[in-house]
Amino acid sequence: DAGVIQSPRHEVTEMGQEVTLRCKPISGHDYLFWYRQTMMRGLELLIYFNNNVPIDDSGMPEDRFSAKMPNASFSTLKIQPSEPRDSAVYFCASSLRAGGVYEQYFGPGTRLTVT
Amino acid sequence: GQQLNQSPQSMFIQEGEDVSMNCTSSSIFNTWLWYKQDPGEGPVLLIALYKAGELTSNGRLTAQFGITRKDSFLNISASIPSDVGIYFCAGPSYSGAGSYQLTFGKGTKLSVIP
C-alpha cells in the first residue's frame, strides 16, 4: 500500500513568492495533519482535518498560511507571501480514528527554502 | 502547552550495546508514542502505549508507559547500524482550541559506532 505522498520533496523560492505544498493521505484515513519541523522548535502541528473539515488551526503561525482539504485524498498548505523564516521541513501525516488517531503515518516531507 | 523532555539529547554507542532513553512530562499523559526519524525522511511510528505500566515490544525495541503517567522509556537491545536516527516521544495534549493534538519531544539522536 502507498504511504502518505507529498510533493514537491524540495522547494526553493524567493521571499514574497507563493508556495503550495501538496499531500495525498493514506487511502481510507479520516484524519490529516500538517506539521512543520525546524531545529529550533522541533515538530509543531500547524493544522489538522477530520473528514476533510479543519478542526484545529491554532498552530498556523499567521494569516500568510492557509490549508485546504477539498476531498479525502488531497490537501494543500499554502504560504503567501513566503518569508525566509518559513524555511523548514513540512510534513503531512494521516491516521485512522478506528486504529488510533494518534498513531500517525508521516509522509517524507517537503524541504522548503525561502531566500 | 505541555512539554516533553527527552534525555539524553544525543548518544554514541558501540554496535551490539543496549540503549535506554526516556521522556518525561510535568503533566499526565494517557497515551505515549515513540517515533523514529531517519535523515531526510518523516517520523515512523515504533510503539504506542495506552495503559499506565504497560510494557510493549517491537522486535529489539521495548517501551514502557510509566506508572505515574508522566514518563515513558524506550530500550533498544543489541544495537545495529540501522538503529541510527532520531527517536521522538509524543503524547496528546490539550491545544486550548477545543481539541487534543500530539506534542513531540525534541528527540534523542542515536549514533552507532560499528
GROMACS .gro file of C-alpha atoms in nm:
model
  229
    1ASP     CA    1   0.000   0.000   0.000
    2ALA     CA    2   0.119   0.350  -0.076
    3GLY     CA    3   0.207   0.565   0.220
    4VAL     CA    4   0.146   0.936   0.256
    5ILE     CA    5   0.263   1.114  -0.055
    6GLN     CA    6   0.396   1.470  -0.052
    7SER     CA    7   0.509   1.696  -0.331
    8PRO     CA    8   0.738   1.857  -0.405
    9ARG     CA    9   1.016   1.700  -0.196
   10HIS     CA   10   1.221   2.017  -0.221
   11GLU     CA   11   1.117   2.374  -0.291
   12VAL     CA   12   1.341   2.677  -0.320
   13THR     CA   13   1.171   3.009  -0.366
   14GLU     CA   14   1.232   3.377  -0.322
   15MET     CA   15   1.084   3.585  -0.047
   16GLY     CA   16   0.741   3.715  -0.139
   17GLN     CA   17   0.651   3.426  -0.367
   18GLU     CA   18   0.356   3.197  -0.315
   19VAL     CA   19   0.435   2.839  -0.216
   20THR     CA   20   0.194   2.546  -0.235
   21LEU     CA   21   0.269   2.212  -0.072
   22ARG     CA   22   0.063   1.906  -0.156
   23CYS     CA   23  -0.033   1.591   0.028
   24LYS     CA   24  -0.215   1.270  -0.051
   25PRO     CA   25  -0.305   1.079   0.267
   26ILE     CA   26  -0.327   0.705   0.301
   27SER     CA   27  -0.648   0.582   0.142
   28GLY     CA   28  -0.924   0.538   0.398
   29HIS     CA   29  -0.766   0.753   0.667
   30ASP     CA   30  -1.003   1.014   0.808
   31TYR     CA   31  -0.751   1.244   0.980
   32LEU     CA   32  -0.490   1.458   0.809
   33PHE     CA   33  -0.224   1.665   0.984
   34TRP     CA   34   0.024   1.929   0.869
   35TYR     CA   35   0.343   1.967   1.075
   36ARG     CA   36   0.648   2.191   1.049
   37GLN     CA   37   0.993   2.083   1.170
   38THR     CA   38   1.281   2.317   1.249
   39MET     CA   39   1.596   2.277   1.453
   40MET     CA   40   1.488   2.544   1.697
   41ARG     CA   41   1.126   2.444   1.755
   42GLY     CA   42   1.118   2.076   1.666
   43LEU     CA   43   0.798   1.924   1.529
   44GLU     CA   44   0.496   2.152   1.555
   45LEU     CA   45   0.139   2.084   1.450
   46LEU     CA   46   0.004   2.352   1.219
   47ILE     CA   47  -0.347   2.228   1.145
   48TYR     CA   48  -0.547   1.909   1.124
   49PHE     CA   49  -0.857   1.791   0.943
   50ASN     CA   50  -1.114   1.527   1.023
   51ASN     CA   51  -1.325   1.403   0.732
   52ASN     CA   52  -1.196   1.696   0.524
   53VAL     CA   53  -1.308   1.955   0.781
   54PRO     CA   54  -1.047   2.172   0.957
   55ILE     CA   55  -1.069   2.102   1.329
   56ASP     CA   56  -0.781   2.290   1.491
   57ASP     CA   57  -0.571   2.552   1.316
   58SER     CA   58  -0.431   2.707   1.633
   59GLY     CA   59  -0.079   2.616   1.522
   60MET     CA   60  -0.093   2.810   1.197
   61PRO     CA   61   0.163   3.086   1.252
   62GLU     CA   62  -0.019   3.371   1.081
   63ASP     CA   63  -0.257   3.467   0.806
   64ARG     CA   64   0.007   3.404   0.542
   65PHE     CA   65  -0.056   3.032   0.595
   66SER     CA   66  -0.369   2.857   0.473
   67ALA     CA   67  -0.466   2.493   0.428
   68LYS     CA   68  -0.743   2.320   0.241
   69MET     CA   69  -0.870   1.968   0.201
   70PRO     CA   70  -1.115   1.965  -0.092
   71ASN     CA   71  -1.159   1.587  -0.078
   72ALA     CA   72  -1.050   1.283   0.118
   73SER     CA   73  -0.745   1.220  -0.098
   74PHE     CA   74  -0.586   1.563  -0.129
   75SER     CA   75  -0.475   1.855   0.085
   76THR     CA   76  -0.269   2.167   0.027
   77LEU     CA   77  -0.075   2.401   0.251
   78LYS     CA   78  -0.018   2.743   0.103
   79ILE     CA   79   0.214   3.020   0.214
   80GLN     CA   80   0.156   3.361   0.060
   81PRO     CA   81   0.374   3.562   0.070
   82SER     CA   82   0.664   3.345   0.182
   83GLU     CA   83   0.939   3.474   0.412
   84PRO     CA   84   1.288   3.338   0.495
   85ARG     CA   85   1.168   3.236   0.844
   86ASP     CA   86   0.926   2.993   0.680
   87SER     CA   87   1.222   2.778   0.576
   88ALA     CA   88   1.164   2.436   0.734
   89VAL     CA   89   1.060   2.081   0.656
   90TYR     CA   90   0.683   2.046   0.626
   91PHE     CA   91   0.528   1.707   0.693
   92CYS     CA   92   0.186   1.575   0.619
   93ALA     CA   93   0.056   1.283   0.825
   94SER     CA   94  -0.265   1.082   0.829
   95SER     CA   95  -0.436   0.847   1.069
   96LEU     CA   96  -0.749   0.643   1.115
   97ARG     CA   97  -0.971   0.707   1.413
   98ALA     CA   98  -1.056   0.339   1.444
   99GLY     CA   99  -0.689   0.249   1.457
  100GLY     CA  100  -0.595   0.526   1.698
  101VAL     CA  101  -0.597   0.887   1.586
  102TYR     CA  102  -0.257   0.944   1.745
  103GLU     CA  103  -0.094   0.659   1.550
  104GLN     CA  104   0.001   0.887   1.267
  105TYR     CA  105   0.173   0.795   0.942
  106PHE     CA  106   0.404   1.063   0.810
  107GLY     CA  107   0.499   1.149   0.456
  108PRO     CA  108   0.860   1.208   0.350
  109GLY     CA  109   0.825   1.584   0.391
  110THR     CA  110   0.884   1.890   0.177
  111ARG     CA  111   1.202   2.082   0.248
  112LEU     CA  112   1.124   2.449   0.189
  113THR     CA  113   1.396   2.709   0.150
  114VAL     CA  114   1.295   3.073   0.116
  115THR     CA  115   1.577   3.305   0.011
  116GLY     CA  116   0.123   2.388   2.611
  117GLN     CA  117   0.259   2.075   2.768
  118GLN     CA  118   0.624   1.993   2.705
  119LEU     CA  119   0.800   1.661   2.677
  120ASN     CA  120   1.161   1.641   2.789
  121GLN     CA  121   1.375   1.375   2.632
  122SER     CA  122   1.709   1.254   2.757
  123PRO     CA  123   1.975   1.214   2.660
  124GLN     CA  124   1.975   1.464   2.372
  125SER     CA  125   2.231   1.251   2.192
  126MET     CA  126   2.426   0.935   2.247
  127PHE     CA  127   2.708   0.744   2.084
  128ILE     CA  128   2.718   0.370   2.140
  129GLN     CA  129   2.907   0.070   2.013
  130GLU     CA  130   2.729  -0.174   1.786
  131GLY     CA  131   2.583  -0.454   1.996
  132GLU     CA  132   2.525  -0.242   2.305
  133ASP     CA  133   2.185  -0.186   2.462
  134VAL     CA  134   2.033   0.163   2.459
  135SER     CA  135   1.799   0.335   2.703
  136MET     CA  136   1.629   0.670   2.662
  137ASN     CA  137   1.343   0.837   2.838
  138CYS     CA  138   1.079   1.103   2.812
  139THR     CA  139   0.926   1.299   3.098
  140SER     CA  140   0.649   1.550   3.143
  141SER     CA  141   0.520   1.766   3.425
  142SER     CA  142   0.166   1.667   3.321
  143ILE     CA  143  -0.011   1.336   3.299
  144PHE     CA  144  -0.042   1.172   2.960
  145ASN     CA  145  -0.293   0.900   2.874
  146THR     CA  146  -0.106   0.784   2.568
  147TRP     CA  147   0.262   0.767   2.484
  148LEU     CA  148   0.408   0.707   2.141
  149TRP     CA  149   0.762   0.655   2.019
  150TYR     CA  150   0.868   0.750   1.667
  151LYS     CA  151   1.198   0.717   1.480
  152GLN     CA  152   1.314   0.957   1.211
  153ASP     CA  153   1.583   0.868   0.959
  154PRO     CA  154   1.771   1.150   0.784
  155GLY     CA  155   1.563   1.303   0.506
  156GLU     CA  156   1.251   1.107   0.597
  157GLY     CA  157   0.939   1.153   0.803
  158PRO     CA  158   0.895   1.004   1.152
  159VAL     CA  159   0.788   0.640   1.165
  160LEU     CA  160   0.576   0.505   1.448
  161LEU     CA  161   0.758   0.241   1.653
  162ILE     CA  162   0.538   0.174   1.954
  163ALA     CA  163   0.214   0.310   2.101
  164LEU     CA  164   0.131   0.273   2.472
  165TYR     CA  165  -0.217   0.322   2.613
  166LYS     CA  166  -0.211   0.199   2.971
  167ALA     CA  167  -0.004   0.301   3.273
  168GLY     CA  168   0.253   0.034   3.348
  169GLU     CA  169   0.219  -0.118   3.002
  170LEU     CA  170   0.532  -0.277   2.857
  171THR     CA  171   0.529  -0.331   2.481
  172SER     CA  172   0.790  -0.478   2.248
  173ASN     CA  173   0.852  -0.441   1.877
  174GLY     CA  174   1.142  -0.663   1.781
  175ARG     CA  175   1.451  -0.540   1.964
  176LEU     CA  176   1.262  -0.234   2.090
  177THR     CA  177   1.077  -0.226   2.421
  178ALA     CA  178   0.883   0.071   2.555
  179GLN     CA  179   0.717   0.126   2.889
  180PHE     CA  180   0.438   0.357   3.000
  181GLY     CA  181   0.545   0.488   3.342
  182ILE     CA  182   0.307   0.417   3.629
  183THR     CA  183   0.296   0.786   3.724
  184ARG     CA  184   0.180   0.854   3.365
  185LYS     CA  185   0.438   1.132   3.350
  186ASP     CA  186   0.713   0.936   3.183
  187SER     CA  187   0.796   0.671   2.929
  188PHE     CA  188   1.107   0.473   2.843
  189LEU     CA  189   1.243   0.319   2.526
  190ASN     CA  190   1.505   0.047   2.522
  191ILE     CA  191   1.687  -0.096   2.221
  192SER     CA  192   1.871  -0.421   2.267
  193ALA     CA  193   2.180  -0.529   2.073
  194SER     CA  194   2.203  -0.212   1.864
  195ILE     CA  195   2.288  -0.232   1.494
  196PRO     CA  196   2.396   0.040   1.248
  197SER     CA  197   2.045   0.086   1.109
  198ASP     CA  198   1.925   0.198   1.454
  199VAL     CA  199   2.091   0.533   1.381
  200GLY     CA  200   1.841   0.817   1.377
  201ILE     CA  201   1.642   1.048   1.598
  202TYR     CA  202   1.392   0.898   1.840
  203PHE     CA  203   1.095   1.108   1.943
  204CYS     CA  204   0.843   1.055   2.217
  205ALA     CA  205   0.499   1.203   2.173
  206GLY     CA  206   0.174   1.234   2.361
  207PRO     CA  207  -0.164   1.403   2.317
  208SER     CA  208  -0.208   1.734   2.493
  209TYR     CA  209  -0.493   1.981   2.504
  210SER     CA  210  -0.437   2.250   2.244
  211GLY     CA  211  -0.652   2.514   2.409
  212ALA     CA  212  -0.863   2.534   2.097
  213GLY     CA  213  -1.101   2.260   2.198
  214SER     CA  214  -0.902   1.963   2.074
  215TYR     CA  215  -0.613   1.736   2.156
  216GLN     CA  216  -0.303   1.724   1.944
  217LEU     CA  217   0.024   1.534   1.951
  218THR     CA  218   0.309   1.706   2.131
  219PHE     CA  219   0.657   1.583   2.040
  220GLY     CA  220   0.974   1.586   2.243
  221LYS     CA  221   1.289   1.735   2.092
  222GLY     CA  222   1.432   1.391   2.026
  223THR     CA  223   1.727   1.171   2.120
  224LYS     CA  224   1.984   1.142   1.842
  225LEU     CA  225   2.141   0.797   1.835
  226SER     CA  226   2.472   0.722   1.667
  227VAL     CA  227   2.603   0.366   1.645
  228ILE     CA  228   2.973   0.302   1.605
  229PRO     CA  229   3.041  -0.016   1.408
   0.00000   0.00000   0.00000
